[in-house]
Amino acid sequence: AQTVTQSQPEMSVQEAETVTLSCTYDTSESDYYLFWYKQPPSRQMILVIRQEAYKQQNATENRFSVNFQKAAKSFSLKISDSQLGDAAMYFCAYTFDSATNKLIFGTGTLLAVQP
Amino acid sequence: KAGVTQTPRYLIKTRGQQVTLSCSPISGHRSVSWYQQTPGQGLQFLFEYFSETQRNKGNFPGRFSGRQFSNSRSEMNVSTLELGDSALYLCASRLTGGGYEQYFGPGTRLTVT
């Protein structure tokens, strides 16, 4: 069964510092997509970054980057130069089937940013 | 381009009643998915519609149903509400042929009393 595990329920980072959120997944598929979503207190789910499993290069979006280790089934998110607005719940998510949009989510990591 | 919209944003219902939630996807997106978010179960996939057809369904009882209209707008219905149905219901749309990313609406907060 496909599962997504986020082992850090809560994390804290100082403003302007760097933080890494962990995510591991379990799948027997060779082709799949991984995502990080951010859910601030407003509850709006916002796409942060995506990674295609067939791409070896790690995805980057401004201050957000991932460390994708396919063999280890690991997909961590690095936030550089943390800002107060980065405070939110972060969810790692996975999908593999082109015939469906079903996303499998982790349990989330609540990130606090200290001024 | 407008994002995914969901109505209503908040809803309070009584046990045994039924409820209908609405979702309008991003213009041009024909695929709509629904998710339930609760503190205990996290984010769970309910179902997905594409071109007015249900393509996939999560592990929820038959009280949960949905449909999609020709303009890609989608509704989900929950009949015979139970206290455990209290949750944030999120709708997401996706551009077919795109990169699999889904864009979420602000959600409908349903409280069952």
PDB file of C-alpha atoms in Angstrom:
ATOM      1  CA  ALA A   1       0.000   0.000   0.000  1.00  0.00           C
ATOM      2  CA  GLN A   2       1.140   3.512  -0.719  1.00  0.00           C
ATOM      3  CA  THR A   3       1.830   5.518   2.404  1.00  0.00           C
ATOM      4  CA  VAL A   4       3.400   8.864   3.213  1.00  0.00           C
ATOM      5  CA  THR A   5       5.121   9.450   6.552  1.00  0.00           C
ATOM      6  CA  GLN A   6       6.050  12.743   8.130  1.00  0.00           C
ATOM      7  CA  SER A   7       7.884  11.974  11.343  1.00  0.00           C
ATOM      8  CA  GLN A   8       8.116  15.542  12.641  1.00  0.00           C
ATOM      9  CA  PRO A   9       4.755  16.704  14.031  1.00  0.00           C
ATOM     10  CA  GLU A  10       6.192  20.122  14.880  1.00  0.00           C
ATOM     11  CA  MET A  11       9.259  22.133  13.929  1.00  0.00           C
ATOM     12  CA  SER A  12      10.518  25.578  14.840  1.00  0.00           C
ATOM     13  CA  VAL A  13      12.926  27.879  13.029  1.00  0.00           C
ATOM     14  CA  GLN A  14      14.282  31.358  13.595  1.00  0.00           C
ATOM     15  CA  GLU A  15      13.461  33.994  11.043  1.00  0.00           C
ATOM     16  CA  ALA A  16      16.093  34.090   8.245  1.00  0.00           C
ATOM     17  CA  GLU A  17      17.368  30.630   9.151  1.00  0.00           C
ATOM     18  CA  THR A  18      17.017  27.385   7.193  1.00  0.00           C
ATOM     19  CA  VAL A  19      14.810  24.449   8.125  1.00  0.00           C
ATOM     20  CA  THR A  20      14.306  21.008   6.613  1.00  0.00           C
ATOM     21  CA  LEU A  21      11.071  19.054   6.847  1.00  0.00           C
ATOM     22  CA  SER A  22      11.226  15.298   6.361  1.00  0.00           C
ATOM     23  CA  CYS A  23       8.991  13.003   4.364  1.00  0.00           C
ATOM     24  CA  THR A  24       9.281   9.348   3.444  1.00  0.00           C
ATOM     25  CA  TYR A  25       6.930   7.311   1.321  1.00  0.00           C
ATOM     26  CA  ASP A  26       6.300   3.746   0.420  1.00  0.00           C
ATOM     27  CA  THR A  27       5.438   2.657  -3.094  1.00  0.00           C
ATOM     28  CA  SER A  28       6.118  -0.090  -5.567  1.00  0.00           C
ATOM     29  CA  GLU A  29       5.564   2.237  -8.503  1.00  0.00           C
ATOM     30  CA  SER A  30       8.467   3.492 -10.585  1.00  0.00           C
ATOM     31  CA  ASP A  31       6.790   6.597 -11.924  1.00  0.00           C
ATOM     32  CA  TYR A  32       5.025   8.988  -9.569  1.00  0.00           C
ATOM     33  CA  TYR A  33       4.781  12.569  -8.408  1.00  0.00           C
ATOM     34  CA  LEU A  34       5.537  14.104  -5.052  1.00  0.00           C
ATOM     35  CA  PHE A  35       4.326  17.407  -3.673  1.00  0.00           C
ATOM     36  CA  TRP A  36       4.665  19.690  -0.712  1.00  0.00           C
ATOM     37  CA  TYR A  37       1.588  21.675   0.219  1.00  0.00           C
ATOM     38  CA  LYS A  38       1.378  24.472   2.762  1.00  0.00           C
ATOM     39  CA  GLN A  39      -1.750  25.075   4.843  1.00  0.00           C
ATOM     40  CA  PRO A  40      -1.657  28.349   6.797  1.00  0.00           C
ATOM     41  CA  PRO A  41      -4.207  29.199   9.492  1.00  0.00           C
ATOM     42  CA  SER A  42      -6.615  30.307   6.759  1.00  0.00           C
ATOM     43  CA  ARG A  43      -6.810  26.574   5.844  1.00  0.00           C
ATOM     44  CA  GLN A  44      -6.216  27.295   2.152  1.00  0.00           C
ATOM     45  CA  MET A  45      -4.008  24.508   0.798  1.00  0.00           C
ATOM     46  CA  ILE A  46      -1.222  26.014  -1.280  1.00  0.00           C
ATOM     47  CA  LEU A  47       1.092  24.088  -3.581  1.00  0.00           C
ATOM     48  CA  VAL A  48       4.706  24.783  -2.642  1.00  0.00           C
ATOM     49  CA  ILE A  49       6.705  22.514  -4.900  1.00  0.00           C
ATOM     50  CA  ARG A  50       6.443  19.338  -6.962  1.00  0.00           C
ATOM     51  CA  GLN A  51       8.875  16.638  -8.040  1.00  0.00           C
ATOM     52  CA  GLU A  52       8.528  14.065 -10.801  1.00  0.00           C
ATOM     53  CA  ALA A  53      10.089  10.745  -9.826  1.00  0.00           C
ATOM     54  CA  TYR A  54      11.699  10.285 -13.250  1.00  0.00           C
ATOM     55  CA  LYS A  55      13.663  13.514 -12.851  1.00  0.00           C
ATOM     56  CA  GLN A  56      16.961  13.198 -11.040  1.00  0.00           C
ATOM     57  CA  GLN A  57      17.330  16.926 -10.558  1.00  0.00           C
ATOM     58  CA  ASN A  58      15.859  18.244  -7.335  1.00  0.00           C
ATOM     59  CA  ALA A  59      13.060  20.780  -7.760  1.00  0.00           C
ATOM     60  CA  THR A  60      13.538  24.365  -6.614  1.00  0.00           C
ATOM     61  CA  GLU A  61      11.066  27.198  -6.226  1.00  0.00           C
ATOM     62  CA  ASN A  62      12.650  30.389  -4.938  1.00  0.00           C
ATOM     63  CA  ARG A  63      13.448  29.762  -1.240  1.00  0.00           C
ATOM     64  CA  PHE A  64      11.991  26.251  -1.334  1.00  0.00           C
ATOM     65  CA  SER A  65      13.912  23.225  -2.533  1.00  0.00           C
ATOM     66  CA  VAL A  66      13.640  19.492  -2.151  1.00  0.00           C
ATOM     67  CA  ASN A  67      16.090  16.691  -1.569  1.00  0.00           C
ATOM     68  CA  PHE A  68      14.639  13.764  -3.494  1.00  0.00           C
ATOM     69  CA  GLN A  69      16.277  10.429  -2.787  1.00  0.00           C
ATOM     70  CA  LYS A  70      14.397   7.892  -4.908  1.00  0.00           C
ATOM     71  CA  ALA A  71      16.199   4.794  -3.680  1.00  0.00           C
ATOM     72  CA  ALA A  72      15.630   5.780  -0.069  1.00  0.00           C
ATOM     73  CA  LYS A  73      12.062   6.919  -0.846  1.00  0.00           C
ATOM     74  CA  SER A  74      12.760  10.213   0.840  1.00  0.00           C
ATOM     75  CA  PHE A  75      11.472  13.648  -0.127  1.00  0.00           C
ATOM     76  CA  SER A  76      12.507  16.435   2.230  1.00  0.00           C
ATOM     77  CA  LEU A  77      11.678  20.123   1.922  1.00  0.00           C
ATOM     78  CA  LYS A  78      14.241  22.798   2.667  1.00  0.00           C
ATOM     79  CA  ILE A  79      13.087  26.328   3.388  1.00  0.00           C
ATOM     80  CA  SER A  80      15.845  28.905   3.210  1.00  0.00           C
ATOM     81  CA  ASP A  81      15.757  32.399   4.680  1.00  0.00           C
ATOM     82  CA  SER A  82      12.606  31.556   6.643  1.00  0.00           C
ATOM     83  CA  GLN A  83       9.985  34.261   6.883  1.00  0.00           C
ATOM     84  CA  LEU A  84       7.152  34.784   9.322  1.00  0.00           C
ATOM     85  CA  GLY A  85       4.718  34.032   6.519  1.00  0.00           C
ATOM     86  CA  ASP A  86       6.168  30.541   6.188  1.00  0.00           C
ATOM     87  CA  ALA A  87       4.506  29.538   9.452  1.00  0.00           C
ATOM     88  CA  ALA A  88       1.958  26.884   8.529  1.00  0.00           C
ATOM     89  CA  MET A  89       1.196  23.192   8.431  1.00  0.00           C
ATOM     90  CA  TYR A  90       3.174  21.498   5.685  1.00  0.00           C
ATOM     91  CA  PHE A  91       1.906  18.330   4.032  1.00  0.00           C
ATOM     92  CA  CYS A  92       3.859  15.946   1.878  1.00  0.00           C
ATOM     93  CA  ALA A  93       1.719  14.230  -0.759  1.00  0.00           C
ATOM     94  CA  TYR A  94       2.098  11.540  -3.398  1.00  0.00           C
ATOM     95  CA  THR A  95       0.251  10.399  -6.494  1.00  0.00           C
ATOM     96  CA  PHE A  96       1.183   7.790  -9.059  1.00  0.00           C
ATOM     97  CA  ASP A  97      -1.737   6.973 -11.276  1.00  0.00           C
ATOM     98  CA  SER A  98      -2.257   9.019 -14.404  1.00  0.00           C
ATOM     99  CA  ALA A  99      -5.861   7.851 -14.469  1.00  0.00           C
ATOM    100  CA  THR A 100      -6.696   9.405 -11.137  1.00  0.00           C
ATOM    101  CA  ASN A 101      -5.960  12.490  -9.104  1.00  0.00           C
ATOM    102  CA  LYS A 102      -5.950  10.697  -5.783  1.00  0.00           C
ATOM    103  CA  LEU A 103      -3.391  12.309  -3.518  1.00  0.00           C
ATOM    104  CA  ILE A 104      -2.083  10.437  -0.513  1.00  0.00           C
ATOM    105  CA  PHE A 105      -1.083  12.840   2.231  1.00  0.00           C
ATOM    106  CA  GLY A 106       1.220  12.616   5.192  1.00  0.00           C
ATOM    107  CA  THR A 107       0.064  13.712   8.621  1.00  0.00           C
ATOM    108  CA  GLY A 108       1.708  17.106   8.335  1.00  0.00           C
ATOM    109  CA  THR A 109       4.419  19.090  10.082  1.00  0.00           C
ATOM    110  CA  LEU A 110       3.465  22.275  11.911  1.00  0.00           C
ATOM    111  CA  LEU A 111       6.189  24.852  11.317  1.00  0.00           C
ATOM    112  CA  ALA A 112       6.582  27.790  13.674  1.00  0.00           C
ATOM    113  CA  VAL A 113       8.789  30.732  12.695  1.00  0.00           C
ATOM    114  CA  GLN A 114      10.271  32.692  15.577  1.00  0.00           C
ATOM    115  CA  PRO A 115      11.029  36.399  15.058  1.00  0.00           C
TER     116      PRO A 115
ATOM    117  CA  LYS B   1      -7.354  33.554 -13.545  1.00  0.00           C
ATOM    118  CA  ALA B   2      -9.705  32.888 -10.633  1.00  0.00           C
ATOM    119  CA  GLY B   3      -8.869  30.064  -8.289  1.00  0.00           C
ATOM    120  CA  VAL B   4     -10.999  27.207  -7.070  1.00  0.00           C
ATOM    121  CA  THR B   5     -14.080  28.454  -5.271  1.00  0.00           C
ATOM    122  CA  GLN B   6     -16.173  26.585  -2.750  1.00  0.00           C
ATOM    123  CA  THR B   7     -19.544  27.447  -1.303  1.00  0.00           C
ATOM    124  CA  PRO B   8     -20.629  27.762   1.359  1.00  0.00           C
ATOM    125  CA  ARG B   9     -17.542  28.436   3.447  1.00  0.00           C
ATOM    126  CA  TYR B  10     -19.197  27.467   6.712  1.00  0.00           C
ATOM    127  CA  LEU B  11     -22.144  25.265   7.463  1.00  0.00           C
ATOM    128  CA  ILE B  12     -23.834  24.033  10.609  1.00  0.00           C
ATOM    129  CA  LYS B  13     -26.186  21.073  10.329  1.00  0.00           C
ATOM    130  CA  THR B  14     -27.987  18.732  12.676  1.00  0.00           C
ATOM    131  CA  ARG B  15     -27.524  14.984  12.818  1.00  0.00           C
ATOM    132  CA  GLY B  16     -29.726  13.208  10.323  1.00  0.00           C
ATOM    133  CA  GLN B  17     -29.899  16.111   7.903  1.00  0.00           C
ATOM    134  CA  GLN B  18     -28.278  16.171   4.507  1.00  0.00           C
ATOM    135  CA  VAL B  19     -25.936  18.731   3.013  1.00  0.00           C
ATOM    136  CA  THR B  20     -24.711  19.750  -0.427  1.00  0.00           C
ATOM    137  CA  LEU B  21     -21.375  21.447  -0.982  1.00  0.00           C
ATOM    138  CA  SER B  22     -20.354  23.131  -4.209  1.00  0.00           C
ATOM    139  CA  CYS B  23     -17.033  23.540  -5.968  1.00  0.00           C
ATOM    140  CA  SER B  24     -16.142  25.541  -9.058  1.00  0.00           C
ATOM    141  CA  PRO B  25     -12.761  24.596 -10.535  1.00  0.00           C
ATOM    142  CA  ILE B  26     -10.234  26.857 -12.164  1.00  0.00           C
ATOM    143  CA  SER B  27     -11.338  27.776 -15.663  1.00  0.00           C
ATOM    144  CA  GLY B  28     -10.211  25.091 -18.093  1.00  0.00           C
ATOM    145  CA  HIS B  29      -9.749  22.439 -15.418  1.00  0.00           C
ATOM    146  CA  ARG B  30     -12.002  19.479 -16.045  1.00  0.00           C
ATOM    147  CA  SER B  31     -10.912  17.282 -13.165  1.00  0.00           C
ATOM    148  CA  VAL B  32     -12.258  17.856  -9.655  1.00  0.00           C
ATOM    149  CA  SER B  33     -11.376  15.938  -6.510  1.00  0.00           C
ATOM    150  CA  TRP B  34     -12.805  16.115  -3.004  1.00  0.00           C
ATOM    151  CA  TYR B  35     -10.994  15.547   0.275  1.00  0.00           C
ATOM    152  CA  GLN B  36     -12.089  15.396   3.885  1.00  0.00           C
ATOM    153  CA  GLN B  37      -9.795  16.833   6.537  1.00  0.00           C
ATOM    154  CA  THR B  38     -10.253  16.004  10.209  1.00  0.00           C
ATOM    155  CA  PRO B  39      -7.876  16.226  13.181  1.00  0.00           C
ATOM    156  CA  GLY B  40      -8.095  12.497  13.753  1.00  0.00           C
ATOM    157  CA  GLN B  41      -7.926  11.088  10.233  1.00  0.00           C
ATOM    158  CA  GLY B  42      -6.025  13.826   8.461  1.00  0.00           C
ATOM    159  CA  LEU B  43      -6.598  14.381   4.766  1.00  0.00           C
ATOM    160  CA  GLN B  44      -8.552  11.636   3.068  1.00  0.00           C
ATOM    161  CA  PHE B  45      -9.564  11.303  -0.572  1.00  0.00           C
ATOM    162  CA  LEU B  46     -13.320  11.162  -1.117  1.00  0.00           C
ATOM    163  CA  PHE B  47     -13.799  10.978  -4.874  1.00  0.00           C
ATOM    164  CA  GLU B  48     -12.816  12.436  -8.188  1.00  0.00           C
ATOM    165  CA  TYR B  49     -14.733  13.514 -11.258  1.00  0.00           C
ATOM    166  CA  PHE B  50     -13.627  14.070 -14.795  1.00  0.00           C
ATOM    167  CA  SER B  51     -15.938  15.008 -17.647  1.00  0.00           C
ATOM    168  CA  GLU B  52     -19.002  14.343 -15.495  1.00  0.00           C
ATOM    169  CA  THR B  53     -17.842  10.807 -14.651  1.00  0.00           C
ATOM    170  CA  GLN B  54     -16.616   9.541 -11.308  1.00  0.00           C
ATOM    171  CA  ARG B  55     -13.140   8.148 -11.916  1.00  0.00           C
ATOM    172  CA  ASN B  56     -12.179   7.062  -8.449  1.00  0.00           C
ATOM    173  CA  LYS B  57     -13.719   6.807  -5.020  1.00  0.00           C
ATOM    174  CA  GLY B  58     -12.167   6.675  -1.579  1.00  0.00           C
ATOM    175  CA  ASN B  59     -13.146   4.479   1.308  1.00  0.00           C
ATOM    176  CA  PHE B  60     -16.231   6.330   2.490  1.00  0.00           C
ATOM    177  CA  PRO B  61     -19.777   5.095   3.065  1.00  0.00           C
ATOM    178  CA  GLY B  62     -22.451   5.485   0.443  1.00  0.00           C
ATOM    179  CA  ARG B  63     -23.863   8.485   2.328  1.00  0.00           C
ATOM    180  CA  PHE B  64     -21.149  10.460   0.569  1.00  0.00           C
ATOM    181  CA  SER B  65     -21.875  11.106  -3.067  1.00  0.00           C
ATOM    182  CA  GLY B  66     -21.010  13.593  -5.723  1.00  0.00           C
ATOM    183  CA  ARG B  67     -21.556  14.707  -9.240  1.00  0.00           C
ATOM    184  CA  GLN B  68     -20.058  16.934 -11.865  1.00  0.00           C
ATOM    185  CA  PHE B  69     -21.826  19.140 -14.332  1.00  0.00           C
ATOM    186  CA  SER B  70     -21.014  19.889 -17.947  1.00  0.00           C
ATOM    187  CA  ASN B  71     -19.305  23.142 -16.919  1.00  0.00           C
ATOM    188  CA  SER B  72     -16.995  21.107 -14.629  1.00  0.00           C
ATOM    189  CA  ARG B  73     -18.570  22.458 -11.453  1.00  0.00           C
ATOM    190  CA  SER B  74     -18.957  19.735  -8.872  1.00  0.00           C
ATOM    191  CA  GLU B  75     -21.160  19.085  -5.897  1.00  0.00           C
ATOM    192  CA  MET B  76     -20.812  16.641  -3.076  1.00  0.00           C
ATOM    193  CA  ASN B  77     -23.688  15.480  -0.952  1.00  0.00           C
ATOM    194  CA  VAL B  78     -23.704  13.892   2.460  1.00  0.00           C
ATOM    195  CA  SER B  79     -26.949  12.325   3.592  1.00  0.00           C
ATOM    196  CA  THR B  80     -28.007  11.346   7.104  1.00  0.00           C
ATOM    197  CA  LEU B  81     -25.285  13.411   8.709  1.00  0.00           C
ATOM    198  CA  GLU B  82     -23.376  12.014  11.665  1.00  0.00           C
ATOM    199  CA  LEU B  83     -21.308  13.874  14.247  1.00  0.00           C
ATOM    200  CA  GLY B  84     -18.188  12.321  12.735  1.00  0.00           C
ATOM    201  CA  ASP B  85     -18.862  14.064   9.439  1.00  0.00           C
ATOM    202  CA  SER B  86     -17.784  17.355  10.994  1.00  0.00           C
ATOM    203  CA  ALA B  87     -14.739  18.301   8.973  1.00  0.00           C
ATOM    204  CA  LEU B  88     -13.161  20.658   6.501  1.00  0.00           C
ATOM    205  CA  TYR B  89     -14.117  19.557   2.999  1.00  0.00           C
ATOM    206  CA  LEU B  90     -11.603  20.550   0.374  1.00  0.00           C
ATOM    207  CA  CYS B  91     -12.088  20.595  -3.356  1.00  0.00           C
ATOM    208  CA  ALA B  92      -9.200  20.541  -5.811  1.00  0.00           C
ATOM    209  CA  SER B  93      -8.991  20.913  -9.556  1.00  0.00           C
ATOM    210  CA  ARG B  94      -6.396  19.816 -12.024  1.00  0.00           C
ATOM    211  CA  LEU B  95      -5.587  20.648 -15.600  1.00  0.00           C
ATOM    212  CA  THR B  96      -5.794  17.449 -17.607  1.00  0.00           C
ATOM    213  CA  GLY B  97      -2.528  16.691 -19.317  1.00  0.00           C
ATOM    214  CA  GLY B  98      -0.704  18.911 -16.898  1.00  0.00           C
ATOM    215  CA  GLY B  99       1.839  18.002 -14.276  1.00  0.00           C
ATOM    216  CA  TYR B 100      -0.502  16.243 -11.862  1.00  0.00           C
ATOM    217  CA  GLU B 101      -0.543  19.144  -9.444  1.00  0.00           C
ATOM    218  CA  GLN B 102      -3.896  19.962  -7.949  1.00  0.00           C
ATOM    219  CA  TYR B 103      -5.060  23.381  -6.845  1.00  0.00           C
ATOM    220  CA  PHE B 104      -7.249  23.592  -3.795  1.00  0.00           C
ATOM    221  CA  GLY B 105     -10.164  25.767  -2.844  1.00  0.00           C
ATOM    222  CA  PRO B 106     -10.542  27.423   0.572  1.00  0.00           C
ATOM    223  CA  GLY B 107     -12.717  24.591   1.854  1.00  0.00           C
ATOM    224  CA  THR B 108     -16.114  24.280   3.464  1.00  0.00           C
ATOM    225  CA  ARG B 109     -16.139  23.894   7.217  1.00  0.00           C
ATOM    226  CA  LEU B 110     -19.037  21.580   8.126  1.00  0.00           C
ATOM    227  CA  THR B 111     -20.124  21.272  11.727  1.00  0.00           C
ATOM    228  CA  VAL B 112     -22.682  18.631  12.640  1.00  0.00           C
ATOM    229  CA  THR B 113     -24.443  19.064  15.981  1.00  0.00           C
TER     230      THR B 113
END
